[in-house]
XYZ file of C-alpha atoms in Angstrom:
333
model
C 19.679 4.440 -20.196
C 20.218 1.382 -17.513
C 19.575 -1.922 -18.789
C 16.619 -3.842 -17.820
C 17.511 -5.992 -15.041
C 17.402 -10.140 -15.552
C 16.897 -10.802 -11.927
C 15.122 -9.280 -9.199
C 14.632 -9.434 -5.524
C 11.549 -8.990 -3.566
C 12.061 -8.334 0.007
C 8.743 -10.058 1.942
C 6.913 -13.295 1.158
C 3.469 -12.412 1.890
C 0.646 -12.179 -0.149
C 1.621 -8.812 -1.940
C 5.223 -9.670 -2.346
C 4.284 -13.471 -3.606
C 1.938 -11.880 -6.446
C 4.423 -8.905 -7.443
C 7.093 -12.101 -7.620
C 4.757 -13.881 -10.021
C 4.346 -10.538 -12.349
C 8.469 -10.393 -12.630
C 8.728 -14.563 -13.307
C 6.137 -13.867 -16.035
C 8.248 -11.051 -17.590
C 10.838 -13.124 -17.697
C 12.821 -12.343 -14.674
C 14.753 -14.383 -12.236
C 13.067 -13.658 -8.993
C 14.559 -14.225 -5.304
C 11.924 -14.243 -2.726
C 12.727 -13.523 0.578
C 10.595 -14.526 3.418
C 10.615 -14.523 7.222
C 8.823 -17.837 7.754
C 10.845 -20.890 6.861
C 7.612 -22.827 6.130
C 6.780 -20.052 3.414
C 10.610 -20.883 1.773
C 10.038 -24.528 1.915
C 7.120 -24.252 0.267
C 7.797 -21.941 -2.475
C 10.738 -23.890 -3.361
C 9.112 -27.348 -2.739
C 5.738 -27.298 -3.924
C 5.904 -23.748 -6.114
C 2.871 -22.359 -3.821
C 2.827 -19.665 -0.863
C 0.183 -21.854 1.066
C 0.265 -19.414 3.908
C -0.191 -16.391 2.401
C -1.701 -16.620 -1.144
C -2.880 -20.326 -1.283
C -4.444 -22.083 -4.806
C -1.816 -20.073 -6.632
C 0.814 -22.163 -9.028
C 4.225 -20.211 -8.565
C 6.165 -20.175 -11.528
C 9.748 -22.468 -10.662
C 11.720 -19.193 -12.100
C 10.993 -17.752 -8.508
C 13.104 -19.203 -5.712
C 12.541 -18.642 -2.090
C 15.558 -17.675 0.249
C 15.767 -16.955 4.742
C 19.245 -15.250 3.495
C 18.432 -11.527 2.948
C 21.688 -11.209 1.561
C 20.925 -13.398 -1.713
C 17.802 -10.972 -2.710
C 20.122 -8.223 -2.152
C 22.288 -9.116 -4.675
C 19.616 -8.795 -7.276
C 20.309 -5.856 -9.442
C 16.434 -4.735 -8.993
C 15.215 -4.874 -5.368
C 11.036 -5.059 -4.663
C 10.652 -4.000 -0.982
C 7.128 -5.477 0.156
C 7.392 -5.310 3.750
C 4.849 -3.555 6.307
C 4.850 -0.368 5.958
C 5.972 -0.084 9.846
C 8.502 -2.774 9.321
C 10.075 -1.254 6.554
C 12.663 0.593 8.238
C 13.998 -2.618 10.331
C 14.066 -4.857 7.436
C 15.492 -2.018 5.211
C 18.584 -2.174 7.627
C 18.554 -6.140 6.849
C 19.972 -4.990 3.657
C 22.280 -2.664 4.385
C 25.954 -3.111 3.342
C 24.524 -5.719 0.811
C 23.520 -3.510 -2.159
C 25.434 -2.360 -4.786
C 25.361 1.681 -4.850
C 22.200 2.957 -7.063
C 20.540 -0.198 -6.963
C 16.463 0.391 -7.683
C 14.617 -0.707 -4.574
C 11.184 0.017 -5.483
C 8.954 0.539 -2.066
C 5.707 -1.541 -2.560
C 4.091 -0.635 1.045
C 1.956 1.620 2.237
C 1.932 3.837 4.511
C 3.426 6.320 6.981
C 5.877 5.515 9.705
C 4.606 6.096 13.195
C 6.316 8.418 15.889
C 8.747 9.836 12.871
C 5.671 11.296 10.253
C 8.213 9.625 7.541
C 6.865 8.667 3.933
C 8.708 5.633 3.081
C 11.161 6.760 0.838
C 12.277 9.101 3.682
C 12.846 6.029 5.520
C 14.790 4.188 3.009
C 16.698 7.549 2.796
C 17.659 7.514 5.863
C 18.634 3.767 6.234
C 19.690 2.703 3.138
C 21.302 5.779 1.380
C 23.112 4.044 -1.029
C 19.933 3.039 -3.181
C 17.847 4.313 -5.543
C 14.368 4.893 -4.146
C 11.220 4.274 -6.165
C 7.654 3.292 -5.365
C 5.437 0.939 -7.191
C 1.327 2.030 -5.741
C -1.801 1.594 -7.476
C -5.172 0.125 -7.381
C -4.296 -3.745 -7.376
C -5.358 -6.781 -5.239
C -2.795 -9.250 -4.923
C -4.909 -12.333 -5.631
C -6.162 -10.112 -8.783
C -2.322 -9.789 -9.822
C -1.167 -13.243 -8.767
C -4.010 -14.874 -10.771
C -3.076 -12.736 -14.095
C -5.867 -10.624 -14.091
C -5.835 -7.100 -15.630
C -3.770 -4.510 -13.689
C -2.294 -1.118 -14.139
C -0.176 0.725 -11.178
C 2.246 3.723 -10.839
C 5.981 3.493 -10.589
C 7.437 6.460 -9.586
C 11.477 7.422 -9.278
C 13.640 10.443 -9.119
C 12.805 10.601 -12.860
C 10.787 8.591 -15.523
C 14.095 7.335 -17.307
C 15.497 5.986 -14.286
C 12.347 4.359 -13.694
C 11.922 2.745 -16.973
C 14.285 0.137 -16.930
C 12.567 -1.724 -13.971
C 8.914 -0.700 -15.433
C 9.988 -3.004 -18.126
C 11.066 -5.744 -16.205
C 7.570 -5.823 -14.603
C 5.371 -5.100 -17.783
C 3.332 -7.624 -19.452
C 0.059 -8.797 -21.143
C -1.833 -8.212 -17.999
C 0.194 -5.946 -15.706
C 0.830 -2.532 -16.902
C 3.384 0.307 -15.145
C 2.738 3.892 -15.960
C 5.385 6.076 -15.162
C 5.709 9.113 -12.593
C 8.761 11.362 -11.104
C 6.093 12.092 -8.320
C 7.439 10.008 -5.073
C 5.566 12.223 -2.232
C 2.467 11.920 -4.659
C 2.374 8.231 -5.428
C 2.988 7.755 -1.935
C 0.298 9.870 -0.275
C -2.581 8.208 -2.182
C -1.417 4.714 -0.700
C -1.093 5.532 2.495
C -3.964 7.767 3.126
C -6.369 5.725 1.469
C -6.202 2.617 4.121
C -7.552 5.487 6.385
C -10.121 6.326 4.341
C -11.426 2.889 3.348
C -11.799 1.622 7.164
C -14.887 4.519 6.466
C -16.239 3.323 3.837
C -16.175 0.066 5.252
C -18.025 1.428 8.457
C -20.916 2.825 6.198
C -21.188 -0.901 4.471
C -21.229 -2.549 7.558
C -23.774 -0.630 9.323
C -25.907 -0.881 6.080
C -26.117 2.852 5.120
C -26.250 2.339 0.956
C -24.255 2.646 -1.920
C -25.692 6.317 -1.985
C -23.873 6.842 1.286
C -20.952 4.793 -0.087
C -20.407 6.972 -3.137
C -20.796 10.352 -1.187
C -18.453 9.314 1.186
C -15.830 8.222 -1.358
C -15.861 11.368 -3.091
C -15.553 13.300 0.141
C -12.501 11.085 1.215
C -11.006 12.594 -2.133
C -10.987 16.123 -1.346
C -9.321 15.329 1.842
C -6.813 12.865 -0.010
C -6.414 15.735 -2.452
C -5.951 18.461 0.458
C -3.601 16.448 2.064
C -1.466 15.769 -0.911
C -1.451 19.085 -2.501
C 0.019 20.114 1.259
C 3.043 17.862 0.913
C 3.565 18.665 -2.492
C 1.758 16.166 -4.874
C 0.590 17.414 -8.411
C -2.341 17.187 -9.525
C -2.092 14.476 -12.519
C -1.080 12.462 -9.398
C -3.672 12.768 -7.605
C -6.428 12.124 -10.010
C -4.412 9.068 -11.835
C -3.863 5.464 -10.810
C -1.852 5.742 -7.443
C -4.491 8.288 -5.479
C -7.716 8.369 -6.873
C -7.696 4.850 -8.529
C -6.348 3.088 -5.560
C -8.942 5.108 -3.425
C -11.613 3.720 -5.501
C -10.657 -0.145 -5.724
C -10.172 0.258 -1.800
C -13.093 2.114 -1.131
C -15.136 -0.665 -2.910
C -14.634 -4.093 -2.026
C -14.395 -6.335 0.657
C -11.297 -7.889 -0.687
C -9.695 -4.629 0.731
C -8.150 -5.493 4.197
C -8.880 -1.773 5.436
C -12.678 -1.896 3.989
C -13.275 -5.279 5.636
C -11.849 -4.054 8.636
C -14.369 -1.252 8.629
C -17.460 -3.281 7.678
C -16.594 -5.854 10.833
C -16.082 -2.566 12.772
C -19.835 -0.875 11.396
C -21.263 -4.851 12.559
C -20.468 -4.299 16.049
C -16.690 -5.717 16.197
C -13.580 -4.133 17.453
C -10.566 -3.683 15.820
C -8.721 -6.069 18.022
C -11.416 -8.867 17.282
C -10.740 -8.786 13.910
C -6.932 -7.847 13.794
C -6.557 -10.967 16.162
C -7.655 -13.057 13.460
C -5.628 -12.018 10.578
C -1.838 -12.895 9.370
C -2.351 -9.769 7.048
C -2.045 -6.317 8.000
C -4.685 -3.642 7.634
C -2.132 -0.242 7.208
C -4.976 1.926 7.940
C -5.114 1.207 11.589
C -1.651 2.005 12.062
C -1.800 5.400 9.536
C -4.796 6.855 10.977
C -3.196 8.164 14.006
C 0.164 9.485 11.773
C -2.229 11.348 9.270
C -4.450 12.808 11.667
C -1.701 14.366 13.814
C -0.015 15.751 10.212
C -3.088 17.122 8.926
C -3.903 19.149 12.534
C -0.187 20.451 12.290
C -0.346 21.800 8.713
C -4.126 23.290 9.387
C -5.682 20.801 7.044
C -9.379 19.907 7.056
C -10.061 15.934 7.185
C -13.371 15.608 9.189
C -13.702 11.567 7.777
C -10.043 10.808 8.945
C -10.390 12.418 11.905
C -13.442 10.347 12.784
C -11.630 7.068 11.858
C -9.213 8.026 14.074
C -11.645 8.263 17.052
C -13.012 5.153 16.703
C -9.993 3.202 16.379
C -8.458 5.115 19.419
C -10.975 6.336 21.327
C -13.456 4.082 21.058
C -15.716 6.666 19.730
C -19.632 5.532 19.052
C -19.850 4.707 15.602
C -23.138 6.210 15.290
C -22.277 9.471 17.070
C -19.244 9.731 14.646
C -21.644 9.159 11.227
C -24.366 12.368 12.756
C -21.526 14.279 13.453
C -20.080 13.697 10.096
C -23.514 14.852 8.531
C -24.330 17.516 10.882
C -21.386 19.308 9.728
C -22.268 23.028 8.770
C -23.468 23.548 5.228
C -20.532 24.792 3.288
C -19.329 25.261 -0.831
C -18.197 21.888 -1.980
C -15.177 23.467 -3.548
């Protein structure tokens, strides 16, 4: 079995990358955090704080920031924490700098537009020398950075390959569970973002907690159909990376996707909301590709379809809700 890595490179200086850097530092690793923004690099090294993306969190001095991606790539394990639609470009920046077999842990949640590729497929195409892994599950950056209890899934080609990386991240308040279901672990993180927008719309329209519970349950049914069609295992679908992440994202305005849906339900446009944010709401970019993949495979996903139509065709929200409620009666199974 490979040794536990003592140095970890974190590629991506946003809120989630910074939070994961704190996790690795708490577990005893020396961390090199690559950020695109020079002001983030300067603030982390000078003030031990990422005031731009994660203000108010004191960072361990074991975290050093850099604007040179090759410095992060020199570490024996890499956490790749770019937005999903930027992963191809960011991963290409690591090409030629990695030792063959280096674990590269994908921490983005999405499906690539234009190719319909999962993030692990993008990584395999751009960085074939890497050992792909995926970290996903119910986790808000602020909770994780503050050391609040969190459990996630770390998936790899085999459980034994994932174990040394899990050991390098595990601590008193951060618990990675191991999996060898790379596909299923990614499906939950990608599709739940789309469905969380729908739950946010329910809250924004003040339709009540009963409606949100019903929508979350039917969203899980859609996500499960989609996941099984792509090869996800049942234990993954009912675990942290899928059901757990869906519950979190559909129940709190801390979720960027749910808060976007709430704003839509209150009458604002997606363009207005996104224009005022530094962070990315991945569900906006994933909705169209999820719906396209579902149509191609004959998978029924009416909630995802409604979100896609609201985002891309400015469909009236009231009409979309009425259409969902008035669908023909059928067996729940």
